Coordinates of C-alpha atoms and ligand atoms in Angstrom, one line a residue:
M1 CA -45.8 -36.9 -11.3
A2 CA -42.7 -36.5 -13.5
S3 CA -43.7 -33.0 -14.5
G4 CA -44.2 -32.2 -10.8
R5 CA -40.7 -33.3 -10.0
S6 CA -39.2 -31.3 -12.8
N7 CA -41.1 -28.2 -11.7
F8 CA -39.7 -28.8 -8.3
A9 CA -36.2 -29.2 -9.8
V10 CA -36.6 -25.9 -11.7
M11 CA -37.8 -24.2 -8.6
A12 CA -34.9 -25.5 -6.6
V13 CA -32.4 -24.4 -9.3
A14 CA -34.1 -21.0 -9.3
V15 CA -33.8 -20.7 -5.5
V16 CA -30.1 -21.7 -5.6
M17 CA -29.4 -19.2 -8.4
L18 CA -31.2 -16.4 -6.5
S19 CA -29.2 -17.1 -3.4
V20 CA -25.9 -17.2 -5.3
F21 CA -26.9 -13.9 -6.9
A22 CA -27.8 -12.4 -3.5
V23 CA -24.5 -13.5 -2.0
C24 CA -22.6 -12.0 -4.9
R25 CA -24.5 -8.8 -4.7
G26 CA -24.0 -8.6 -1.0
D27 CA -20.3 -8.9 -1.5
L28 CA -20.2 -6.3 -4.2
E29 CA -22.2 -3.8 -2.1
K30 CA -19.4 -3.9 0.5
G31 CA -16.9 -2.7 -2.1
A32 CA -13.2 -3.7 -2.5
S33 CA -9.7 -2.3 -2.5
Y34 CA -7.2 -2.6 -5.3
V35 CA -3.9 -2.0 -3.6
F36 CA -0.7 -0.8 -5.3
G37 CA 2.6 0.0 -3.7
D38 CA 5.7 -1.2 -1.8
S39 CA 6.5 -3.2 1.3
L40 CA 4.4 -0.8 3.4
V41 CA 1.3 -2.5 2.0
D42 CA 2.6 -5.8 0.3
S43 CA 0.3 -8.6 1.6
G44 CA 2.5 -11.4 0.3
N45 CA 3.4 -11.0 -3.4
N46 CA 7.1 -11.2 -2.6
N47 CA 6.5 -14.7 -1.2
Y48 CA 6.1 -15.8 -4.9
L49 CA 9.2 -14.0 -6.2
Q50 CA 12.9 -14.9 -6.1
T51 CA 13.9 -11.8 -4.2
L52 CA 16.0 -10.6 -1.3
S53 CA 13.1 -8.5 -0.1
K54 CA 11.0 -10.9 1.9
A55 CA 9.1 -11.0 5.1
D56 CA 8.2 -14.7 5.1
T57 CA 10.0 -15.6 8.3
R58 CA 9.1 -15.3 12.0
P59 CA 8.5 -13.1 13.9
N60 CA 7.0 -11.0 11.0
G61 CA 3.3 -11.5 11.3
I62 CA 3.4 -12.5 14.9
D63 CA 0.3 -10.4 15.7
F64 CA -1.6 -11.2 12.5
K65 CA -4.7 -12.9 13.9
A66 CA -6.0 -14.4 10.6
S67 CA -2.8 -16.5 10.2
G68 CA -2.5 -17.3 13.9
G69 CA 0.7 -15.3 14.1
A70 CA 2.5 -17.1 11.2
P71 CA 4.3 -14.9 8.7
T72 CA 2.2 -13.9 5.7
G73 CA 4.8 -11.8 3.7
R74 CA 3.6 -8.6 5.3
F75 CA 6.6 -6.5 6.5
T76 CA 5.1 -5.8 9.9
N77 CA 4.0 -7.6 13.0
G78 CA 0.3 -7.5 12.1
R79 CA -2.0 -5.7 9.6
T80 CA -0.8 -3.1 7.1
I81 CA -2.5 0.3 6.6
A82 CA -4.2 -1.2 3.6
D83 CA -5.6 -4.1 5.6
I84 CA -6.9 -1.9 8.4
S85 CA -8.4 0.7 6.0
G86 CA -10.4 -2.1 4.2
E87 CA -11.6 -3.4 7.5
L88 CA -12.7 0.0 8.7
L89 CA -14.6 0.5 5.5
G90 CA -16.4 -2.9 6.1
Q91 CA -14.9 -4.8 3.3
I92 CA -15.2 -8.6 3.6
S93 CA -11.6 -9.6 3.3
Y94 CA -8.0 -8.2 3.2
A95 CA -7.0 -7.8 -0.4
P96 CA -5.0 -11.0 -1.2
P97 CA -1.7 -11.0 -3.1
F98 CA -2.2 -11.0 -6.9
L99 CA 0.6 -13.6 -7.3
A100 CA -1.1 -16.1 -5.0
P101 CA -2.5 -19.0 -7.2
N102 CA -5.9 -18.9 -5.4
T103 CA -6.4 -15.2 -6.0
S104 CA -8.6 -16.0 -9.0
G105 CA -12.3 -16.2 -10.0
S106 CA -14.8 -14.4 -7.8
V107 CA -12.1 -13.7 -5.1
L108 CA -10.9 -10.9 -7.4
L109 CA -14.2 -9.0 -6.6
N110 CA -13.1 -8.8 -2.9
G111 CA -10.1 -6.7 -3.9
V112 CA -6.5 -7.6 -5.0
N113 CA -3.1 -6.5 -3.7
Y114 CA -0.4 -5.9 -6.3
A115 CA 2.1 -4.3 -3.9
S116 CA 5.7 -5.6 -3.7
G117 CA 8.5 -5.0 -1.2
G118 CA 11.3 -3.1 -2.8
G119 CA 9.1 -1.8 -5.6
G120 CA 9.1 1.8 -6.7
I121 CA 7.7 4.3 -9.2
L122 CA 10.7 3.8 -11.5
N123 CA 11.4 0.4 -13.1
G124 CA 15.0 0.4 -11.9
T125 CA 14.2 1.0 -8.2
G126 CA 14.9 -2.0 -6.0
R127 CA 17.3 -3.6 -8.4
L128 CA 19.5 -4.5 -5.4
F129 CA 16.8 -7.0 -4.3
V130 CA 17.1 -8.8 -7.7
N131 CA 13.3 -9.1 -8.0
R132 CA 10.3 -7.0 -7.1
L133 CA 7.2 -5.6 -8.9
G134 CA 7.6 -1.9 -9.9
L135 CA 4.5 0.2 -10.4
D136 CA 4.4 -0.3 -14.3
I137 CA 4.1 -4.0 -13.8
Q138 CA 1.6 -3.7 -11.0
V139 CA -0.7 -1.8 -13.4
D140 CA -0.1 -4.4 -16.1
Y141 CA -1.3 -7.0 -13.7
F142 CA -4.4 -5.0 -12.8
N143 CA -5.1 -4.9 -16.5
Q144 CA -5.3 -8.7 -16.4
T145 CA -7.6 -8.6 -13.4
R146 CA -9.7 -6.0 -15.2
K147 CA -10.4 -8.4 -18.1
Q148 CA -11.4 -11.2 -15.7
M149 CA -13.8 -8.8 -14.0
D150 CA -15.6 -8.3 -17.3
D151 CA -15.9 -12.1 -17.7
L152 CA -17.2 -12.5 -14.1
L153 CA -19.8 -9.7 -14.1
G154 CA -20.3 -8.6 -17.7
K155 CA -19.0 -5.4 -19.0
A156 CA -21.7 -3.0 -17.6
K157 CA -21.7 -4.4 -14.1
A158 CA -17.9 -4.6 -14.0
K159 CA -17.6 -1.0 -14.9
Q160 CA -20.2 0.0 -12.4
F161 CA -18.4 -2.0 -9.6
L162 CA -15.1 -0.4 -10.5
T163 CA -16.3 3.2 -10.8
K164 CA -18.6 3.2 -7.7
K165 CA -17.5 0.6 -5.2
S166 CA -13.8 0.1 -5.7
I167 CA -11.0 2.1 -4.0
F168 CA -7.6 2.3 -5.7
S169 CA -4.8 2.9 -3.2
I170 CA -1.3 3.7 -4.2
T171 CA 1.5 3.7 -1.5
I172 CA 4.8 4.1 -3.3
G173 CA 7.9 6.3 -3.6
S174 CA 10.0 5.6 -0.5
N175 CA 12.1 3.0 -2.3
D176 CA 12.8 5.4 -5.2
F177 CA 14.7 7.5 -2.7
L178 CA 16.0 4.9 -0.2
N179 CA 16.8 2.1 -2.6
N180 CA 17.8 4.1 -5.6
Y181 CA 18.6 7.8 -5.3
L182 CA 20.2 7.8 -1.9
L183 CA 22.1 4.5 -2.4
P184 CA 25.8 5.1 -1.7
V185 CA 26.9 2.5 -4.2
V186 CA 26.8 3.5 -7.9
S187 CA 24.6 0.6 -8.9
T188 CA 22.3 3.1 -10.6
G189 CA 25.0 5.6 -11.7
T190 CA 22.8 7.8 -13.9
R191 CA 20.4 8.4 -11.0
V192 CA 23.0 9.4 -8.5
A193 CA 24.4 11.9 -10.9
E194 CA 20.9 13.4 -11.5
S195 CA 19.8 16.6 -9.7
P196 CA 17.0 16.1 -7.1
D197 CA 14.8 18.3 -9.3
N198 CA 15.2 16.1 -12.3
F199 CA 14.9 12.9 -10.4
I200 CA 11.6 14.0 -8.8
K201 CA 10.4 15.2 -12.1
D202 CA 10.9 11.7 -13.5
L203 CA 9.0 10.2 -10.6
I204 CA 6.0 12.5 -11.0
A205 CA 6.0 12.0 -14.7
N206 CA 5.8 8.2 -14.5
L207 CA 3.3 8.3 -11.6
K208 CA 1.1 10.4 -13.8
I209 CA 1.3 7.9 -16.6
Q210 CA 0.4 5.0 -14.3
L211 CA -2.5 6.8 -12.6
T212 CA -3.8 7.7 -16.0
R213 CA -3.6 4.1 -17.1
L214 CA -5.6 3.0 -14.1
Y215 CA -8.2 5.7 -15.0
T216 CA -8.5 4.3 -18.5
L217 CA -9.1 0.9 -16.9
D218 CA -12.1 2.4 -15.0
A219 CA -10.5 3.3 -11.7
R220 CA -12.2 6.5 -10.3
K221 CA -11.7 6.6 -6.5
F222 CA -8.1 7.0 -5.8
V223 CA -6.1 7.5 -2.6
V224 CA -2.4 8.2 -3.1
A225 CA -0.1 8.3 -0.1
N226 CA 2.8 10.7 -0.1
V227 CA 6.3 9.7 1.0
G228 CA 6.8 9.5 4.8
P229 CA 9.6 11.1 6.8
I230 CA 12.1 8.5 5.6
G231 CA 14.9 10.4 7.4
C232 CA 13.3 9.3 10.7
I233 CA 13.3 5.5 10.1
P234 CA 15.6 3.5 12.4
Y235 CA 17.7 2.5 9.5
Q236 CA 18.5 6.0 8.4
K237 CA 18.9 7.2 12.1
T238 CA 21.3 4.3 12.7
I239 CA 23.6 4.6 9.7
N240 CA 23.8 8.4 10.1
K241 CA 24.2 8.1 13.9
V242 CA 21.7 10.9 14.8
A243 CA 20.4 11.5 18.3
E244 CA 17.2 10.0 19.6
N245 CA 15.1 13.1 18.9
E246 CA 16.6 13.9 15.6
C247 CA 16.0 12.8 12.0
V248 CA 18.3 12.7 9.0
S249 CA 17.6 15.9 7.0
L250 CA 18.4 15.0 3.3
P251 CA 15.9 12.1 3.0
N252 CA 13.2 14.2 4.7
Q253 CA 14.0 17.2 2.4
L254 CA 13.7 15.0 -0.7
A255 CA 10.4 13.5 0.5
K256 CA 9.0 17.0 1.2
Q257 CA 10.0 18.2 -2.3
Y258 CA 8.4 15.1 -3.9
N259 CA 5.3 15.5 -1.8
G260 CA 4.8 19.1 -2.9
Q261 CA 4.8 18.0 -6.5
L262 CA 2.6 15.0 -5.8
R263 CA 0.0 17.4 -4.3
E264 CA 0.1 19.5 -7.5
L265 CA -0.2 16.3 -9.7
L266 CA -3.3 15.1 -7.9
A267 CA -4.9 18.5 -8.1
E268 CA -4.2 18.5 -11.9
L269 CA -5.6 15.0 -12.3
N270 CA -8.7 16.0 -10.3
D271 CA -9.2 18.9 -12.8
N272 CA -8.5 16.9 -15.9
L273 CA -9.9 13.4 -15.5
P274 CA -13.7 13.6 -15.5
G275 CA -15.4 11.6 -12.8
A276 CA -12.2 10.8 -11.0
K277 CA -11.4 11.7 -7.4
F278 CA -7.8 11.6 -6.2
C279 CA -7.3 11.9 -2.5
L280 CA -3.9 12.6 -1.0
A281 CA -3.1 10.6 2.2
N282 CA -0.7 12.9 4.0
V283 CA 1.4 10.1 5.5
Y284 CA 4.4 12.4 5.9
D285 CA 2.6 14.7 8.4
L286 CA 0.8 11.8 10.1
V287 CA 4.0 9.8 10.8
Y288 CA 5.9 13.0 11.7
E289 CA 3.1 13.7 14.3
L290 CA 3.3 10.2 15.7
I291 CA 7.1 10.5 16.0
N292 CA 7.1 13.9 17.5
N293 CA 4.3 13.2 20.0
Y294 CA 4.8 9.5 20.4
E295 CA 4.1 9.5 24.1
H296 CA 0.7 11.2 23.5
Y297 CA -0.2 8.3 21.3
G298 CA 0.8 5.7 23.8
F299 CA 4.2 4.7 22.4
K300 CA 7.4 4.4 24.4
T301 CA 9.8 4.9 21.5
A302 CA 9.7 6.3 18.0
S303 CA 13.4 5.7 17.2
H304 CA 14.1 2.0 18.1
A305 CA 13.0 -0.8 15.9
C306 CA 11.1 -3.5 17.8
C307 CA 12.6 -6.3 15.7
G308 CA 16.0 -5.9 14.2
N309 CA 19.6 -5.6 15.2
G310 CA 22.6 -3.2 14.9
G311 CA 23.6 0.2 16.1
R312 CA 21.8 2.3 18.7
Y313 CA 18.3 1.8 17.2
A314 CA 18.4 -1.9 16.1
G315 CA 18.3 -0.4 12.7
L316 CA 20.8 -2.3 10.5
I317 CA 19.7 -5.9 10.2
P318 CA 16.1 -6.6 9.1
C319 CA 13.7 -8.5 11.3
G320 CA 14.1 -12.3 11.2
P321 CA 14.4 -15.4 13.3
R322 CA 17.9 -14.5 14.5
T323 CA 17.3 -10.8 15.4
S324 CA 16.1 -9.6 18.7
M325 CA 12.5 -8.5 19.3
C326 CA 11.2 -6.0 21.9
E327 CA 8.9 -7.2 24.7
D328 CA 5.9 -4.9 24.1
R329 CA 5.3 -4.6 20.3
S330 CA 2.4 -2.2 20.8
N331 CA 4.6 0.6 22.3
H332 CA 7.0 0.9 19.4
V333 CA 6.2 3.1 16.4
F334 CA 8.6 1.0 14.3
W335 CA 8.3 -2.7 13.9
D336 CA 11.7 -3.1 12.1
P337 CA 14.4 -0.8 10.7
Y338 CA 12.0 0.4 7.8
H339 CA 8.4 -0.3 8.6
P340 CA 5.8 0.9 11.1
S341 CA 4.3 -1.5 13.7
E342 CA 0.7 -2.6 13.5
A343 CA -0.1 -0.2 16.4
A344 CA 1.2 2.7 14.3
N345 CA -0.6 1.4 11.2
L346 CA -3.8 1.4 13.2
L347 CA -3.6 5.1 14.0
L348 CA -2.5 6.0 10.4
A349 CA -5.4 4.1 8.9
K350 CA -8.0 5.7 11.2
Y351 CA -6.9 9.1 10.1
I352 CA -6.9 8.3 6.5
V353 CA -10.4 6.6 6.6
D354 CA -12.1 9.1 8.9
G355 CA -9.8 12.0 9.4
D356 CA -9.9 15.6 8.3
T357 CA -8.2 17.5 5.5
K358 CA -5.0 18.0 7.5
Y359 CA -4.2 14.3 6.9
V360 CA -6.4 13.3 3.9
S361 CA -7.7 15.7 1.3
P362 CA -9.9 16.8 -0.4
I363 CA -12.0 14.1 1.4
N364 CA -11.4 11.1 3.5
L365 CA -11.8 7.5 2.4
R366 CA -15.2 7.0 4.0
K367 CA -16.6 10.0 2.0
L368 CA -14.7 8.9 -1.1
L369 CA -16.5 5.5 -1.0
T370 CA -20.0 7.1 -0.7
L371 CA -19.5 9.5 -3.7
Ligands
NAG401 C1 -5.4 -19.0 -0.5 O1 -4.5 -19.9 0.0 C2 -3.9 -19.5 1.3 C3 -2.9 -20.5 1.7 O2 -2.0 -20.8 0.7 C4 -4.9 -19.3 2.3 O3 -4.4 -18.8 3.5 C5 -6.0 -18.3 1.9 O4 -7.1 -18.3 2.8 C6 -6.6 -18.8 0.5 N1 -7.5 -17.8 0.0 C7 -8.7 -18.0 -0.4 C8 -9.5 -16.8 -0.9 O5 -9.1 -19.1 -0.5
NAG402 C1 9.2 0.1 -17.6 O1 8.9 -1.3 -17.9 C2 7.8 -1.5 -18.7 C3 7.6 -3.0 -18.9 O2 7.3 -3.6 -17.8 C4 7.9 -0.7 -20.0 O3 6.8 -0.9 -20.8 C5 8.2 0.7 -19.8 O4 8.5 1.4 -21.0 C6 9.4 0.9 -18.8 N1 9.5 2.3 -18.5 C7 10.7 3.0 -18.7 C8 10.7 4.4 -18.3 O5 11.7 2.4 -19.1
NAG403 C1 -4.5 -3.7 -21.3 O1 -4.1 -4.8 -22.1 C2 -4.5 -4.7 -23.5 C3 -4.0 -5.9 -24.2 O2 -4.5 -7.0 -23.6 C4 -3.9 -3.5 -24.2 O3 -4.4 -3.3 -25.5 C5 -4.2 -2.2 -23.3 O4 -3.5 -1.1 -23.9 C6 -3.8 -2.4 -21.9 N1 -4.3 -1.3 -21.1 C7 -3.4 -0.6 -20.4 C8 -4.0 0.6 -19.7 O5 -2.3 -0.9 -20.2

């Protein structure tokens, strides 16, 4: 009798263990995103920092269904490009912020977001916000996650999961121009004096170091976004007082120059890092296309911020409880003076996940994941 009961107990334990294993394996099969970058993809890290760069007040997040419209720290009205891309790829959850206390244990296997509003490729970028996570620190934090993944899965399985099932997305660089190089105040004097050529060389050199560090930590499937047409954001259009159908040329020129060198860097890394695939997400051309043909994509304006205040394009004061908000958020390309709306993010993510080589090359994210 006693032995019958213990056999039953052993069986029950075995069944429970099998089902835990199955759940775990099911999750792992769906893959995960490890997200690095700035406010374009921050899913809430800055909520945990003493910083002036925050999106933790209404009406930010008003269309984010999972929070019931409460702010999450995302700098948009709904989901970011990273959230939507993960969803389109069938991942089980949006990558949670690394700094959230409950982003721990097996949650790490569903992806992690290290991105931070105000962050840049250079350590000094975003200093005016007091605090933010730059790219170097984001990679340091991934190194911590990496160790925990070994503990969770064992070394061999962790490596297999990272190299086969994990996508590493990097969306960074805008702040290096907007909140560093182009700043009128001489808070970063050495940068302002530097030539664009040298500044861009510094950006590419550090980006190469950080991408290579991720590679040494077993990242293989990369998608790196180029810098968008930052001369077309409502903030730049407002302070430079350009017409509705115009953009500010210097920021766009700098972005294009950087993007050319980024393309070369990714080609070089594809040649030199065995087993790695670096995809370029051509956010510049994508956003430019949305802005140029906004009516074709169902938008009413590509120059006015939906949420913000100041000047002709509501482009001076960031979105918050006291700023005005447009009536129909889905017909604005821009949510606030700096960031695209969820409606725009949805289009961008679709092209990056399933689009052709005009917007994502050499292959799109869906193909990258099946490699
Ligand atoms: C972590 O906590 C936040 C609330 O602070 C909650 O919204 C989120 O769902 C939690 N995440 C997990 C994986 O439990
Ligand atoms: C940036 O900061 C990190 C520490 O977080 C440091 O290791 C690195 O050397 C710094 N890079 C530069 C170029 O100063
Ligand atoms: C990760 O952290 C360990 C120390 O814990 C260090 O030896 C290693 O160089 C780090 N790797 C990277 C790529 O930074």
